[in-house]
PDB file of C-alpha atoms in Angstrom:
ATOM      1  CA  MET A   1      89.136 -88.956  32.195  1.00  0.00           C
ATOM      2  CA  ALA A   2      88.766 -86.636  29.284  1.00  0.00           C
ATOM      3  CA  SER A   3      91.624 -86.611  26.572  1.00  0.00           C
ATOM      4  CA  ASP A   4      93.545 -83.811  25.464  1.00  0.00           C
ATOM      5  CA  LEU A   5      91.413 -83.913  22.084  1.00  0.00           C
ATOM      6  CA  GLN A   6      87.951 -84.195  24.077  1.00  0.00           C
ATOM      7  CA  LYS A   7      88.959 -81.195  26.277  1.00  0.00           C
ATOM      8  CA  ARG A   8      90.033 -79.160  23.409  1.00  0.00           C
ATOM      9  CA  LYS A   9      86.735 -80.219  21.594  1.00  0.00           C
ATOM     10  CA  GLY A  10      84.654 -79.536  24.605  1.00  0.00           C
ATOM     11  CA  ALA A  11      86.052 -75.922  25.073  1.00  0.00           C
ATOM     12  CA  ILE A  12      85.740 -74.891  21.632  1.00  0.00           C
ATOM     13  CA  VAL A  13      81.994 -75.384  21.916  1.00  0.00           C
ATOM     14  CA  PHE A  14      81.603 -74.474  25.313  1.00  0.00           C
ATOM     15  CA  GLN A  15      83.351 -71.026  24.778  1.00  0.00           C
ATOM     16  CA  ALA A  16      81.158 -70.357  21.360  1.00  0.00           C
ATOM     17  CA  MET A  17      77.902 -71.526  23.448  1.00  0.00           C
ATOM     18  CA  ASP A  18      79.121 -69.096  26.685  1.00  0.00           C
ATOM     19  CA  ALA A  19      77.290 -65.857  24.770  1.00  0.00           C
ATOM     20  CA  ASN A  20      77.872 -63.535  28.176  1.00  0.00           C
ATOM     21  CA  ASP A  21      81.663 -65.224  28.660  1.00  0.00           C
ATOM     22  CA  ASP A  22      80.765 -65.537  32.265  1.00  0.00           C
ATOM     23  CA  GLY A  23      82.576 -69.034  32.596  1.00  0.00           C
ATOM     24  CA  TYR A  24      79.088 -71.097  32.774  1.00  0.00           C
ATOM     25  CA  LEU A  25      76.732 -72.218  30.212  1.00  0.00           C
ATOM     26  CA  GLU A  26      73.058 -70.624  31.210  1.00  0.00           C
ATOM     27  CA  ARG A  27      69.749 -71.049  29.637  1.00  0.00           C
ATOM     28  CA  SER A  28      70.473 -67.427  28.774  1.00  0.00           C
ATOM     29  CA  ASP A  29      73.251 -68.697  26.674  1.00  0.00           C
ATOM     30  CA  PHE A  30      71.357 -71.129  24.751  1.00  0.00           C
ATOM     31  CA  GLU A  31      68.543 -68.455  24.142  1.00  0.00           C
ATOM     32  CA  ALA A  32      71.203 -66.159  22.765  1.00  0.00           C
ATOM     33  CA  LEU A  33      72.576 -68.792  20.466  1.00  0.00           C
ATOM     34  CA  THR A  34      69.131 -69.485  19.191  1.00  0.00           C
ATOM     35  CA  GLU A  35      68.571 -65.929  18.548  1.00  0.00           C
ATOM     36  CA  ARG A  36      71.816 -65.620  16.437  1.00  0.00           C
ATOM     37  CA  TRP A  37      71.107 -68.654  14.723  1.00  0.00           C
ATOM     38  CA  ALA A  38      67.348 -67.750  13.854  1.00  0.00           C
ATOM     39  CA  ALA A  39      68.628 -64.210  12.847  1.00  0.00           C
ATOM     40  CA  ILE A  40      71.231 -65.776  10.551  1.00  0.00           C
ATOM     41  CA  ARG A  41      68.796 -68.154   9.132  1.00  0.00           C
ATOM     42  CA  GLY A  42      66.024 -65.442   8.555  1.00  0.00           C
ATOM     43  CA  ASP A  43      63.327 -68.425   7.443  1.00  0.00           C
ATOM     44  CA  GLY A  44      60.414 -68.188   9.945  1.00  0.00           C
ATOM     45  CA  GLY A  45      61.526 -71.729  11.665  1.00  0.00           C
ATOM     46  CA  GLU A  46      62.236 -69.962  14.923  1.00  0.00           C
ATOM     47  CA  ALA A  47      59.791 -71.770  16.749  1.00  0.00           C
ATOM     48  CA  ARG A  48      61.208 -75.087  16.242  1.00  0.00           C
ATOM     49  CA  LEU A  49      64.524 -73.973  16.211  1.00  0.00           C
ATOM     50  CA  ARG A  50      64.239 -72.755  19.878  1.00  0.00           C
ATOM     51  CA  GLU A  51      62.063 -75.952  20.489  1.00  0.00           C
ATOM     52  CA  LEU A  52      65.591 -78.202  19.605  1.00  0.00           C
ATOM     53  CA  MET A  53      68.055 -75.918  21.222  1.00  0.00           C
ATOM     54  CA  MET A  54      66.535 -75.482  24.260  1.00  0.00           C
ATOM     55  CA  GLY A  55      65.426 -79.272  24.483  1.00  0.00           C
ATOM     56  CA  TRP A  56      69.551 -79.694  24.117  1.00  0.00           C
ATOM     57  CA  TRP A  57      69.841 -77.257  26.791  1.00  0.00           C
ATOM     58  CA  GLU A  58      67.674 -79.130  29.144  1.00  0.00           C
ATOM     59  CA  THR A  59      69.424 -82.546  28.096  1.00  0.00           C
ATOM     60  CA  LEU A  60      72.813 -80.741  28.955  1.00  0.00           C
ATOM     61  CA  LEU A  61      71.770 -79.385  32.190  1.00  0.00           C
ATOM     62  CA  ALA A  62      70.560 -82.698  33.537  1.00  0.00           C
ATOM     63  CA  ALA A  63      73.551 -84.747  32.440  1.00  0.00           C
ATOM     64  CA  SER A  64      76.138 -82.100  33.505  1.00  0.00           C
ATOM     65  CA  ASP A  65      74.845 -79.996  36.708  1.00  0.00           C
ATOM     66  CA  HIS A  66      76.344 -81.817  39.290  1.00  0.00           C
ATOM     67  CA  ASP A  67      75.847 -78.774  41.801  1.00  0.00           C
ATOM     68  CA  ARG A  68      72.217 -78.400  40.655  1.00  0.00           C
ATOM     69  CA  ASP A  69      73.313 -74.359  40.398  1.00  0.00           C
ATOM     70  CA  GLU A  70      71.177 -74.293  37.266  1.00  0.00           C
ATOM     71  CA  ARG A  71      74.371 -73.893  35.352  1.00  0.00           C
ATOM     72  CA  VAL A  72      76.925 -75.817  33.358  1.00  0.00           C
ATOM     73  CA  ALA A  73      80.871 -74.936  34.354  1.00  0.00           C
ATOM     74  CA  LEU A  74      83.370 -76.155  31.830  1.00  0.00           C
ATOM     75  CA  ASP A  75      84.492 -78.991  34.320  1.00  0.00           C
ATOM     76  CA  GLU A  76      81.273 -80.375  34.385  1.00  0.00           C
ATOM     77  CA  LEU A  77      80.948 -80.692  30.814  1.00  0.00           C
ATOM     78  CA  LEU A  78      84.469 -82.275  30.776  1.00  0.00           C
ATOM     79  CA  SER A  79      83.358 -84.946  33.218  1.00  0.00           C
ATOM     80  CA  VAL A  80      80.334 -85.901  31.054  1.00  0.00           C
ATOM     81  CA  LEU A  81      82.628 -86.344  28.274  1.00  0.00           C
ATOM     82  CA  ASP A  82      84.056 -89.199  30.333  1.00  0.00           C
ATOM     83  CA  ASN A  83      80.653 -91.229  30.165  1.00  0.00           C
ATOM     84  CA  LEU A  84      79.360 -90.353  26.714  1.00  0.00           C
ATOM     85  CA  GLY A  85      80.805 -93.903  25.237  1.00  0.00           C
ATOM     86  CA  THR A  86      78.110 -95.340  27.639  1.00  0.00           C
ATOM     87  CA  MET A  87      75.279 -92.804  26.754  1.00  0.00           C
ATOM     88  CA  LEU A  88      75.605 -93.206  23.053  1.00  0.00           C
ATOM     89  CA  ASP A  89      71.784 -93.470  22.821  1.00  0.00           C
ATOM     90  CA  LEU A  90      71.753 -89.993  24.215  1.00  0.00           C
ATOM     91  CA  VAL A  91      74.259 -88.449  22.018  1.00  0.00           C
ATOM     92  CA  VAL A  92      72.251 -89.883  18.699  1.00  0.00           C
ATOM     93  CA  ALA A  93      69.322 -88.571  19.922  1.00  0.00           C
ATOM     94  CA  THR A  94      70.886 -85.295  20.355  1.00  0.00           C
ATOM     95  CA  ALA A  95      72.475 -85.650  16.827  1.00  0.00           C
ATOM     96  CA  GLU A  96      69.195 -86.150  15.679  1.00  0.00           C
ATOM     97  CA  SER A  97      67.769 -83.249  16.890  1.00  0.00           C
ATOM     98  CA  MET A  98      70.552 -80.886  16.015  1.00  0.00           C
ATOM     99  CA  PHE A  99      70.384 -82.471  12.239  1.00  0.00           C
ATOM    100  CA  GLU A 100      66.866 -80.982  12.392  1.00  0.00           C
ATOM    101  CA  ALA A 101      67.850 -77.713  13.208  1.00  0.00           C
ATOM    102  CA  VAL A 102      70.579 -77.573  10.823  1.00  0.00           C
ATOM    103  CA  ASP A 103      68.493 -78.817   8.051  1.00  0.00           C
ATOM    104  CA  GLU A 104      66.574 -75.843   7.654  1.00  0.00           C
ATOM    105  CA  ASP A 105      64.808 -76.748   4.249  1.00  0.00           C
ATOM    106  CA  GLY A 106      63.728 -80.131   5.344  1.00  0.00           C
ATOM    107  CA  ASP A 107      64.887 -82.168   2.523  1.00  0.00           C
ATOM    108  CA  GLY A 108      67.012 -84.598   4.839  1.00  0.00           C
ATOM    109  CA  GLU A 109      70.575 -83.470   3.886  1.00  0.00           C
ATOM    110  CA  ILE A 110      72.639 -80.559   5.383  1.00  0.00           C
ATOM    111  CA  SER A 111      74.102 -78.625   2.380  1.00  0.00           C
ATOM    112  CA  ALA A 112      77.104 -76.814   2.666  1.00  0.00           C
ATOM    113  CA  GLU A 113      75.513 -73.545   3.083  1.00  0.00           C
ATOM    114  CA  GLU A 114      73.487 -74.661   5.709  1.00  0.00           C
ATOM    115  CA  TYR A 115      76.412 -76.139   7.589  1.00  0.00           C
ATOM    116  CA  GLY A 116      77.933 -72.615   7.099  1.00  0.00           C
ATOM    117  CA  ARG A 117      75.065 -70.854   8.878  1.00  0.00           C
ATOM    118  CA  MET A 118      75.316 -73.197  11.926  1.00  0.00           C
ATOM    119  CA  ILE A 119      79.164 -72.521  12.320  1.00  0.00           C
ATOM    120  CA  ARG A 120      78.337 -68.855  12.127  1.00  0.00           C
ATOM    121  CA  ALA A 121      75.509 -69.104  14.670  1.00  0.00           C
ATOM    122  CA  TRP A 122      78.017 -70.863  16.667  1.00  0.00           C
ATOM    123  CA  THR A 123      80.818 -68.833  16.651  1.00  0.00           C
ATOM    124  CA  GLY A 124      79.157 -65.559  16.022  1.00  0.00           C
ATOM    125  CA  ARG A 125      81.340 -64.653  13.482  1.00  0.00           C
ATOM    126  CA  GLU A 126      82.130 -65.213   9.483  1.00  0.00           C
ATOM    127  CA  THR A 127      84.157 -68.374   9.445  1.00  0.00           C
ATOM    128  CA  ALA A 128      85.718 -70.239   6.378  1.00  0.00           C
ATOM    129  CA  THR A 129      83.913 -73.879   6.442  1.00  0.00           C
ATOM    130  CA  ASP A 130      84.697 -75.410   3.090  1.00  0.00           C
ATOM    131  CA  GLY A 131      87.548 -77.657   4.493  1.00  0.00           C
ATOM    132  CA  ALA A 132      85.862 -78.586   7.391  1.00  0.00           C
ATOM    133  CA  PHE A 133      82.453 -79.271   5.452  1.00  0.00           C
ATOM    134  CA  ALA A 134      84.800 -81.416   2.925  1.00  0.00           C
ATOM    135  CA  HIS A 135      85.664 -83.689   5.971  1.00  0.00           C
ATOM    136  CA  LEU A 136      82.251 -84.367   6.838  1.00  0.00           C
ATOM    137  CA  ASP A 137      80.734 -85.094   3.363  1.00  0.00           C
ATOM    138  CA  LEU A 138      81.971 -88.534   3.268  1.00  0.00           C
ATOM    139  CA  ASN A 139      80.825 -89.399  -0.166  1.00  0.00           C
ATOM    140  CA  GLY A 140      81.582 -85.635  -1.682  1.00  0.00           C
ATOM    141  CA  ASP A 141      77.915 -85.139  -3.082  1.00  0.00           C
ATOM    142  CA  GLY A 142      77.981 -81.872  -1.456  1.00  0.00           C
ATOM    143  CA  HIS A 143      75.711 -82.836   1.366  1.00  0.00           C
ATOM    144  CA  ILE A 144      75.762 -84.465   4.579  1.00  0.00           C
ATOM    145  CA  SER A 145      73.295 -86.995   5.189  1.00  0.00           C
ATOM    146  CA  LYS A 146      71.412 -87.520   8.680  1.00  0.00           C
ATOM    147  CA  GLY A 147      73.253 -90.711   8.931  1.00  0.00           C
ATOM    148  CA  GLU A 148      76.711 -89.020   8.224  1.00  0.00           C
ATOM    149  CA  PHE A 149      75.639 -86.222  10.726  1.00  0.00           C
ATOM    150  CA  ALA A 150      74.988 -88.797  13.508  1.00  0.00           C
ATOM    151  CA  ARG A 151      78.048 -90.541  12.714  1.00  0.00           C
ATOM    152  CA  HIS A 152      80.141 -87.544  13.224  1.00  0.00           C
ATOM    153  CA  TRP A 153      78.340 -86.306  16.043  1.00  0.00           C
ATOM    154  CA  VAL A 154      79.069 -89.399  17.900  1.00  0.00           C
ATOM    155  CA  GLU A 155      82.709 -89.248  16.796  1.00  0.00           C
ATOM    156  CA  PHE A 156      83.043 -85.378  17.975  1.00  0.00           C
ATOM    157  CA  TRP A 157      81.572 -85.997  21.616  1.00  0.00           C
ATOM    158  CA  ALA A 158      82.382 -89.261  22.443  1.00  0.00           C
ATOM    159  CA  GLY A 159      85.644 -89.965  19.943  1.00  0.00           C
ATOM    160  CA  ASP A 160      89.001 -89.499  20.813  1.00  0.00           C
ATOM    161  CA  ASP A 161      90.602 -89.854  16.938  1.00  0.00           C
ATOM    162  CA  GLU A 162      91.579 -86.739  15.664  1.00  0.00           C
ATOM    163  CA  ASP A 163      91.498 -87.674  12.156  1.00  0.00           C
ATOM    164  CA  ALA A 164      87.845 -88.685  12.392  1.00  0.00           C
ATOM    165  CA  PRO A 165      85.760 -86.761  10.152  1.00  0.00           C
ATOM    166  CA  GLY A 166      83.637 -86.110  13.223  1.00  0.00           C
ATOM    167  CA  THR A 167      86.151 -83.837  14.705  1.00  0.00           C
ATOM    168  CA  TYR A 168      85.183 -81.280  12.254  1.00  0.00           C
ATOM    169  CA  VAL A 169      81.476 -80.877  13.500  1.00  0.00           C
ATOM    170  CA  PHE A 170      82.077 -77.253  14.923  1.00  0.00           C
ATOM    171  CA  GLY A 171      84.581 -76.374  12.525  1.00  0.00           C
ATOM    172  CA  GLU A 172      88.403 -76.727  12.526  1.00  0.00           C
ATOM    173  CA  VAL A 173      89.899 -77.897  16.030  1.00  0.00           C
TER     174      VAL A 173
END
């Protein structure tokens, strides 16, 4: 069973992705998130961003949609969190895709600005991200490497340590 921390983390992401606030994640929610993110980025990389985000949607749907109604309820998402420790290869693959989506300039690192745009896209509002970014930037070089991001992504989705840097992947919990 998902811990209280995992439930809180899952609920934060779920609420941010549920664009129409209907209590379900659907393809249209991921499309809306992608549109919001592309508008914030404004860099012309929309096609690849769309491919990455919709790939994440397909992975989430396949793992979570127990009743096969083409949408994911919060309880379905939380039930998957129970099993993520046994699906770390899938979690890491998703991390690698998300890293590519966040690394706008393709330099192999996520800057504080790129991270801030990701959080703004997820939340749909201006959000202070300096504190969360500081937790994620393990060596203090001003960037998050692909390895750091993958580690944090696994900590966020499969971890249960409130003090782990990965708890901050999607901002303050």
